Every structure is written in C-alpha cells, then in structure tokens.
Amino acid sequence: MALGQDRLDALEIPDGTTVEEHDLVTDGDIVVGGQSTVEFGVRGRNVLAGERVTFGGDIEAEGDCRLDVWCDVAGNVLVGEDAYLGERVHIGGRLMVSGDLDIGDDVDIEEGFEANGWIVIRNPVPTLVFYFVVLSQLLHLGENESAEELANALSGESEDDPLVIPRGSTVSDDAWQASTPATIGDECRLHGNVRAETVTVGRENNIFGSLRARGDVAVGEGTRVHGDVTTRDGTVTIADGAEILGDVSCADLELHDDADVQGTIRASGDMRLIRSKASREAE
C-alpha cells in the first residue's frame, strides 16, 4: 500500500479486474468509501466498506469482510475468514462466515446466518474509517514506519493492489462515477461509462462505455474504448494500438499514428501526432 496519499482519494481499478455478469471481480482487496453505491455484487480477497454503502448483489470475500454502520447488501455475504458488521447493517440474503463474527446492534440478516467461530455482539465495531483515520494521523506526524506497518496489516500479504472506490461514488453497469481522479490498470474488462476528475487507462483493456473527465484523459496501448472520449479542459492522449470506437473531444490532443479513432475528432487547442519508431525507420 502506497503511503504518499489517502487511499480513498482516487478511483483505483487494479490490473485484471473484470465485470462478470453482475459481479465485480478482482484478485486483491476491495475498499469502498462511505456513502457509495455499488450496484454489482463483489468478489475479492478482503472486502471493507465505510458507512452507508449499498451493494446491489452478493459479497464474496476470501479473507475478512468489514461493513460499517448502515451498510446494505441486497444478496448473500460469504466470508472465508472473519466478519465485522456495524450497527444497523442489512443483509437481504444469508450470512455465512468460516471464522469469527463480530456484530453490532440492530443488524438485520433476512435469511439467517452461520458462523463457525466465536460470535461477539458489541458496539461499535472496528471498521474501515478507524484504519484510515489512524493511518492519516501517523503520516501527519511523520511516523512513516508505523504507518507502513498499519498499511501492511490492512492489506495483508497479497501482492495485488486493492480496488478502491472513493467516498460518495457510484459504480454500475451504466456508469463508474467519482469526483476524484480515476486509474484503470492493465487487462481489465469493464462495463459502464467512466466519469471522473481525470482518467488514466492502462494497456490492453476492453471498456464497454465512454470516458469523460474535467482534466486529462490517457488511453494506454492496445486498449479498446466502446464509446466517446471527452474532456472539458484537458489533454487526451491516445497510445499505440489503442482503438476508440466513438468520438474524441478535448482541448489538446496527442494521438499516436498507430491508434485508431473511428469517430470525429474535435480539439480546440493543439493537435500532435506521435509517430512510431517503425514509421520513422520506414522513411
């Protein structure tokens, strides 16, 4: 876990993330900021959610699952290790926990629950907010070594980056919407339009939607975007082998000569064609 920034200040989609039917699937942890809506079910290693997060399907966590107060899950919650539920959490299906269950007051589990370990009822329950408040304070005090230890404890031993959804965001088949920068890793397959402050997309992705930002938008090598790429004031950069199936609208444009834009290009400022090494050598 990087320590130079608040882990909830950007939408971060790690390498290999996919949307499979109605589930958002990643190999690492899933961290969701408070008051967000995730209309998918989610599958990951550890699942951590702040207060008043809504999930539209099942939660499947190989490790721990921590849900803060007033979270709502439409489906089942399946947990490979321990579960921590804050007060007034609602689960529309069944809760199954292989380890211990730490549960707050007035939790509603419509189809019952099963836990193989200890069941503890107490309030409040340690949750996502606690970790990041402590982490932020350690960084502020310059205690980087202690902050690193806490970050490693949160992320576990996995080498996979977490999927991070910032506070107040919406994730659905229609749109991935955040008021922060958004970063998409390599070899992802996503459904929905991405709306963010800036958008950076890695290599070999398949995005079934458009990209829109106030600032810069960068599309990596071999990525296919099934929609428009639009920025209000920033620069659009389209790398070697990228394919845009819609229009491109921006202030400034940097376009690789091996990229393909099938729609109309509109740039109010500078347009720069980046020539490949092969093209230069051919001359």
Short mmCIF file of C-alpha atoms in Angstrom, two decimals:
data_model
loop_
_atom_site.label_atom_id
_atom_site.label_comp_id
_atom_site.label_asym_id
_atom_site.label_seq_id
_atom_site.Cartn_x
_atom_site.Cartn_y
_atom_site.Cartn_z
CA MET A 1 0.00 0.00 0.00
CA ALA A 2 1.46 3.37 -1.02
CA LEU A 3 1.79 5.84 1.82
CA GLY A 4 2.00 9.14 -0.02
CA GLN A 5 -1.70 9.72 -0.30
CA ASP A 6 -5.09 9.00 1.22
CA ARG A 7 -6.17 5.61 -0.14
CA LEU A 8 -9.68 6.94 -0.70
CA ASP A 9 -8.78 9.99 -2.77
CA ALA A 10 -8.96 8.23 -6.15
CA LEU A 11 -10.93 5.56 -8.00
CA GLU A 12 -8.35 2.81 -8.48
CA ILE A 13 -9.13 -0.27 -10.57
CA PRO A 14 -6.23 -2.76 -10.45
CA ASP A 15 -4.88 -4.97 -13.22
CA GLY A 16 -7.12 -7.81 -14.34
CA THR A 17 -10.36 -6.50 -12.83
CA THR A 18 -13.44 -7.77 -14.66
CA VAL A 19 -17.20 -7.42 -14.57
CA GLU A 20 -18.65 -10.93 -14.85
CA GLU A 21 -22.41 -10.92 -15.30
CA HIS A 22 -23.49 -8.93 -12.22
CA ASP A 23 -20.28 -9.23 -10.18
CA LEU A 24 -17.21 -7.02 -9.91
CA VAL A 25 -14.25 -9.41 -9.59
CA THR A 26 -10.65 -8.70 -8.55
CA ASP A 27 -7.79 -10.74 -7.05
CA GLY A 28 -6.95 -8.21 -4.32
CA ASP A 29 -8.87 -6.33 -1.65
CA ILE A 30 -11.94 -4.20 -2.30
CA VAL A 31 -12.12 -0.92 -0.35
CA VAL A 32 -15.27 1.21 -0.62
CA GLY A 33 -15.58 4.69 0.88
CA GLY A 34 -18.67 5.74 2.83
CA GLN A 35 -21.99 6.69 1.20
CA SER A 36 -21.11 4.94 -2.06
CA THR A 37 -23.35 2.77 -4.21
CA VAL A 38 -22.02 -0.40 -5.87
CA GLU A 39 -24.82 -1.89 -7.95
CA PHE A 40 -22.78 -5.04 -8.61
CA GLY A 41 -22.01 -7.91 -6.34
CA VAL A 42 -18.31 -8.02 -5.44
CA ARG A 43 -15.71 -10.79 -5.22
CA GLY A 44 -12.25 -10.22 -3.79
CA ARG A 45 -9.82 -11.09 -1.03
CA ASN A 46 -10.84 -8.76 1.82
CA VAL A 47 -13.92 -6.52 1.44
CA LEU A 48 -14.02 -3.32 3.50
CA ALA A 49 -16.82 -0.74 3.31
CA GLY A 50 -17.42 2.57 5.07
CA GLU A 51 -20.72 3.80 6.46
CA ARG A 52 -23.94 3.67 4.39
CA VAL A 53 -22.51 1.73 1.45
CA THR A 54 -25.06 -0.08 -0.73
CA PHE A 55 -24.21 -3.29 -2.61
CA GLY A 56 -26.60 -4.50 -5.32
CA GLY A 57 -25.64 -8.18 -5.18
CA ASP A 58 -23.65 -10.73 -3.18
CA ILE A 59 -20.39 -10.16 -1.34
CA GLU A 60 -17.80 -12.96 -1.55
CA ALA A 61 -14.63 -12.37 0.47
CA GLU A 62 -11.84 -14.96 0.59
CA GLY A 63 -10.50 -13.29 3.74
CA ASP A 64 -12.27 -10.83 6.04
CA CYS A 65 -15.36 -8.71 5.40
CA ARG A 66 -15.89 -5.44 7.33
CA LEU A 67 -19.10 -3.47 6.84
CA ASP A 68 -19.57 -0.18 8.68
CA VAL A 69 -22.85 1.16 10.10
CA TRP A 70 -25.98 1.30 7.92
CA CYS A 71 -24.48 -0.71 5.07
CA ASP A 72 -27.00 -2.54 2.87
CA VAL A 73 -26.31 -5.74 0.91
CA ALA A 74 -29.02 -6.98 -1.45
CA GLY A 75 -27.79 -10.58 -1.59
CA ASN A 76 -25.74 -13.06 0.41
CA VAL A 77 -22.47 -12.40 2.25
CA LEU A 78 -19.96 -15.28 2.11
CA VAL A 79 -16.78 -14.81 4.16
CA GLY A 80 -13.75 -17.11 4.13
CA GLU A 81 -12.33 -15.83 7.44
CA ASP A 82 -13.78 -13.27 9.92
CA ALA A 83 -16.71 -10.84 9.52
CA TYR A 84 -17.30 -7.49 11.26
CA LEU A 85 -20.72 -5.86 10.91
CA GLY A 86 -21.52 -2.42 12.34
CA GLU A 87 -24.89 -1.49 13.81
CA ARG A 88 -27.97 -1.45 11.57
CA VAL A 89 -26.31 -3.32 8.73
CA HIS A 90 -28.90 -5.01 6.49
CA ILE A 91 -28.24 -8.20 4.52
CA GLY A 92 -31.02 -9.27 2.14
CA GLY A 93 -29.82 -12.87 1.91
CA ARG A 94 -27.81 -15.22 4.11
CA LEU A 95 -24.56 -14.56 6.02
CA MET A 96 -22.04 -17.43 6.12
CA VAL A 97 -18.75 -16.92 7.99
CA SER A 98 -15.97 -19.51 8.20
CA GLY A 99 -14.29 -17.73 11.14
CA ASP A 100 -15.45 -15.37 13.88
CA LEU A 101 -18.38 -12.95 13.66
CA ASP A 102 -18.20 -9.55 15.37
CA ILE A 103 -21.60 -7.88 15.14
CA GLY A 104 -23.17 -4.58 16.23
CA ASP A 105 -26.69 -3.72 17.37
CA ASP A 106 -29.83 -3.97 15.23
CA VAL A 107 -28.22 -5.93 12.39
CA ASP A 108 -30.85 -7.42 10.07
CA ILE A 109 -29.98 -10.67 8.24
CA GLU A 110 -33.12 -11.75 6.39
CA GLU A 111 -32.21 -15.40 5.72
CA GLY A 112 -30.20 -16.09 8.86
CA PHE A 113 -26.51 -16.63 9.47
CA GLU A 114 -23.92 -19.28 10.23
CA ALA A 115 -20.51 -18.73 11.83
CA ASN A 116 -18.01 -21.49 12.59
CA GLY A 117 -16.07 -19.44 15.14
CA TRP A 118 -16.88 -17.09 18.02
CA ILE A 119 -19.84 -14.73 17.82
CA VAL A 120 -19.36 -11.43 19.64
CA ILE A 121 -22.08 -8.78 19.96
CA ARG A 122 -20.72 -5.33 20.74
CA ASN A 123 -20.87 -1.74 19.58
CA PRO A 124 -19.08 -0.01 17.96
CA VAL A 125 -17.19 -2.42 15.72
CA PRO A 126 -13.70 -1.50 14.39
CA THR A 127 -14.20 -0.63 10.73
CA LEU A 128 -12.67 0.97 7.66
CA VAL A 129 -12.89 4.53 8.98
CA PHE A 130 -10.83 3.64 12.05
CA TYR A 131 -7.93 2.36 9.95
CA PHE A 132 -7.71 5.37 7.68
CA VAL A 133 -8.07 7.95 10.47
CA VAL A 134 -5.16 6.33 12.32
CA LEU A 135 -3.13 5.97 9.11
CA SER A 136 -3.67 9.64 8.22
CA GLN A 137 -2.60 10.76 11.70
CA LEU A 138 0.56 8.66 11.59
CA LEU A 139 1.51 10.16 8.23
CA HIS A 140 0.77 13.65 9.52
CA LEU A 141 3.10 13.07 12.47
CA GLY A 142 5.84 11.73 10.21
CA GLU A 143 5.63 8.22 11.67
CA ASN A 144 6.16 6.56 8.29
CA GLU A 145 7.45 3.28 9.68
CA SER A 146 4.41 2.84 11.93
CA ALA A 147 2.13 3.86 9.06
CA GLU A 148 3.78 1.25 6.83
CA GLU A 149 3.17 -1.44 9.45
CA LEU A 150 -0.51 -0.48 9.72
CA ALA A 151 -0.90 -0.39 5.93
CA ASN A 152 0.64 -3.84 5.59
CA ALA A 153 -1.66 -5.16 8.32
CA LEU A 154 -4.66 -3.80 6.42
CA SER A 155 -3.65 -5.11 3.02
CA GLY A 156 -2.29 -8.44 4.26
CA GLU A 157 0.38 -10.37 2.37
CA SER A 158 -1.22 -10.11 -1.07
CA GLU A 159 0.89 -8.59 -3.82
CA ASP A 160 -2.26 -7.48 -5.64
CA ASP A 161 -3.26 -3.82 -5.49
CA PRO A 162 -6.67 -3.12 -3.90
CA LEU A 163 -9.69 -1.95 -5.83
CA VAL A 164 -10.55 1.42 -4.26
CA ILE A 165 -13.89 3.19 -4.67
CA PRO A 166 -13.83 6.71 -3.15
CA ARG A 167 -16.44 8.12 -0.80
CA GLY A 168 -19.72 9.11 -2.44
CA SER A 169 -19.08 7.25 -5.70
CA THR A 170 -21.46 5.22 -7.85
CA VAL A 171 -20.48 2.03 -9.67
CA SER A 172 -22.93 0.32 -12.01
CA ASP A 173 -23.39 -1.14 -15.50
CA ASP A 174 -24.31 2.38 -16.60
CA ALA A 175 -21.54 4.44 -15.01
CA TRP A 176 -18.44 4.44 -12.80
CA GLN A 177 -18.78 7.92 -11.36
CA ALA A 178 -16.37 9.61 -8.94
CA SER A 179 -15.43 13.20 -8.12
CA THR A 180 -11.76 12.17 -7.87
CA PRO A 181 -9.11 11.03 -10.38
CA ALA A 182 -9.63 7.52 -11.78
CA THR A 183 -6.94 4.99 -12.68
CA ILE A 184 -7.64 1.76 -14.55
CA GLY A 185 -4.88 -0.86 -14.66
CA ASP A 186 -3.98 -3.32 -17.41
CA GLU A 187 -6.06 -6.11 -18.97
CA CYS A 188 -9.38 -5.10 -17.37
CA ARG A 189 -12.82 -5.73 -18.82
CA LEU A 190 -15.35 -3.18 -17.61
CA HIS A 191 -18.94 -2.21 -18.41
CA GLY A 192 -20.14 1.36 -17.92
CA ASN A 193 -19.15 4.94 -18.64
CA VAL A 194 -16.24 6.26 -16.56
CA ARG A 195 -16.77 9.77 -15.13
CA ALA A 196 -14.02 11.32 -13.03
CA GLU A 197 -11.77 14.34 -12.48
CA THR A 198 -9.06 12.76 -14.64
CA VAL A 199 -8.94 9.29 -16.25
CA THR A 200 -5.83 7.18 -16.81
CA VAL A 201 -6.29 3.84 -18.55
CA GLY A 202 -3.57 1.20 -18.83
CA ARG A 203 -2.78 -1.38 -21.51
CA GLU A 204 -4.93 -3.98 -23.24
CA ASN A 205 -8.24 -3.05 -21.61
CA ASN A 206 -11.72 -3.52 -23.01
CA ILE A 207 -14.08 -0.78 -21.80
CA PHE A 208 -17.72 -1.02 -22.86
CA GLY A 209 -18.55 2.63 -22.30
CA SER A 210 -17.19 6.13 -22.69
CA LEU A 211 -14.52 8.10 -20.80
CA ARG A 212 -15.25 11.62 -19.59
CA ALA A 213 -13.20 13.93 -17.36
CA ARG A 214 -12.74 17.58 -16.49
CA GLY A 215 -8.98 17.19 -16.84
CA ASP A 216 -6.66 14.90 -18.77
CA VAL A 217 -7.58 11.52 -20.25
CA ALA A 218 -4.91 8.97 -21.21
CA VAL A 219 -5.70 5.74 -23.08
CA GLY A 220 -2.96 3.09 -22.98
CA GLU A 221 -1.57 0.79 -25.65
CA GLY A 222 -3.93 -1.77 -27.12
CA THR A 223 -6.96 -0.56 -25.14
CA ARG A 224 -10.36 -0.53 -26.83
CA VAL A 225 -13.00 2.00 -25.73
CA HIS A 226 -16.52 1.28 -26.98
CA GLY A 227 -17.65 4.90 -26.71
CA ASP A 228 -16.55 8.53 -26.74
CA VAL A 229 -13.52 10.06 -25.04
CA THR A 230 -14.27 13.57 -23.76
CA THR A 231 -12.57 16.15 -21.59
CA ARG A 232 -13.68 19.68 -20.82
CA ASP A 233 -10.32 21.41 -20.36
CA GLY A 234 -7.62 18.75 -20.52
CA THR A 235 -5.45 16.82 -22.93
CA VAL A 236 -6.44 13.48 -24.45
CA THR A 237 -3.53 11.10 -25.09
CA ILE A 238 -4.19 8.00 -27.20
CA ALA A 239 -1.33 5.49 -27.28
CA ASP A 240 -0.04 2.99 -29.82
CA GLY A 241 -2.63 0.43 -30.87
CA ALA A 242 -5.48 1.98 -28.88
CA GLU A 243 -8.90 1.97 -30.52
CA ILE A 244 -11.67 4.49 -29.85
CA LEU A 245 -14.98 3.44 -31.37
CA GLY A 246 -16.64 6.81 -30.74
CA ASP A 247 -15.74 10.50 -30.94
CA VAL A 248 -12.86 12.34 -29.27
CA SER A 249 -13.43 15.85 -27.89
CA CYS A 250 -10.78 17.77 -25.95
CA ALA A 251 -8.70 20.92 -25.58
CA ASP A 252 -5.39 19.40 -26.73
CA LEU A 253 -4.78 16.03 -28.40
CA GLU A 254 -1.77 13.71 -28.54
CA LEU A 255 -2.53 10.87 -30.97
CA HIS A 256 -0.22 8.00 -31.81
CA ASP A 257 -0.11 7.29 -35.53
CA ASP A 258 -0.90 3.59 -34.92
CA ALA A 259 -4.01 4.41 -32.88
CA ASP A 260 -7.49 4.23 -34.43
CA VAL A 261 -10.29 6.73 -33.80
CA GLN A 262 -13.42 5.71 -35.68
CA GLY A 263 -15.49 8.78 -34.85
CA THR A 264 -14.98 12.52 -35.15
CA ILE A 265 -12.02 14.31 -33.55
CA ARG A 266 -12.59 17.78 -32.09
CA ALA A 267 -9.73 19.66 -30.43
CA SER A 268 -9.99 23.35 -29.56
CA GLY A 269 -6.23 23.66 -28.95
CA ASP A 270 -3.14 21.85 -30.21
CA MET A 271 -3.15 18.52 -32.05
CA ARG A 272 0.07 16.48 -32.01
CA LEU A 273 0.69 13.28 -33.98
CA ILE A 274 3.15 10.93 -32.26
CA ARG A 275 4.97 8.84 -34.81
CA SER A 276 6.06 5.30 -34.04
CA LYS A 277 9.67 4.14 -34.32
CA ALA A 278 8.66 1.87 -37.19
CA SER A 279 7.17 4.80 -39.11
CA ARG A 280 10.33 6.87 -38.65
CA GLU A 281 12.56 4.00 -39.74
CA ALA A 282 10.41 3.38 -42.83
CA GLU A 283 11.44 6.79 -44.12
#
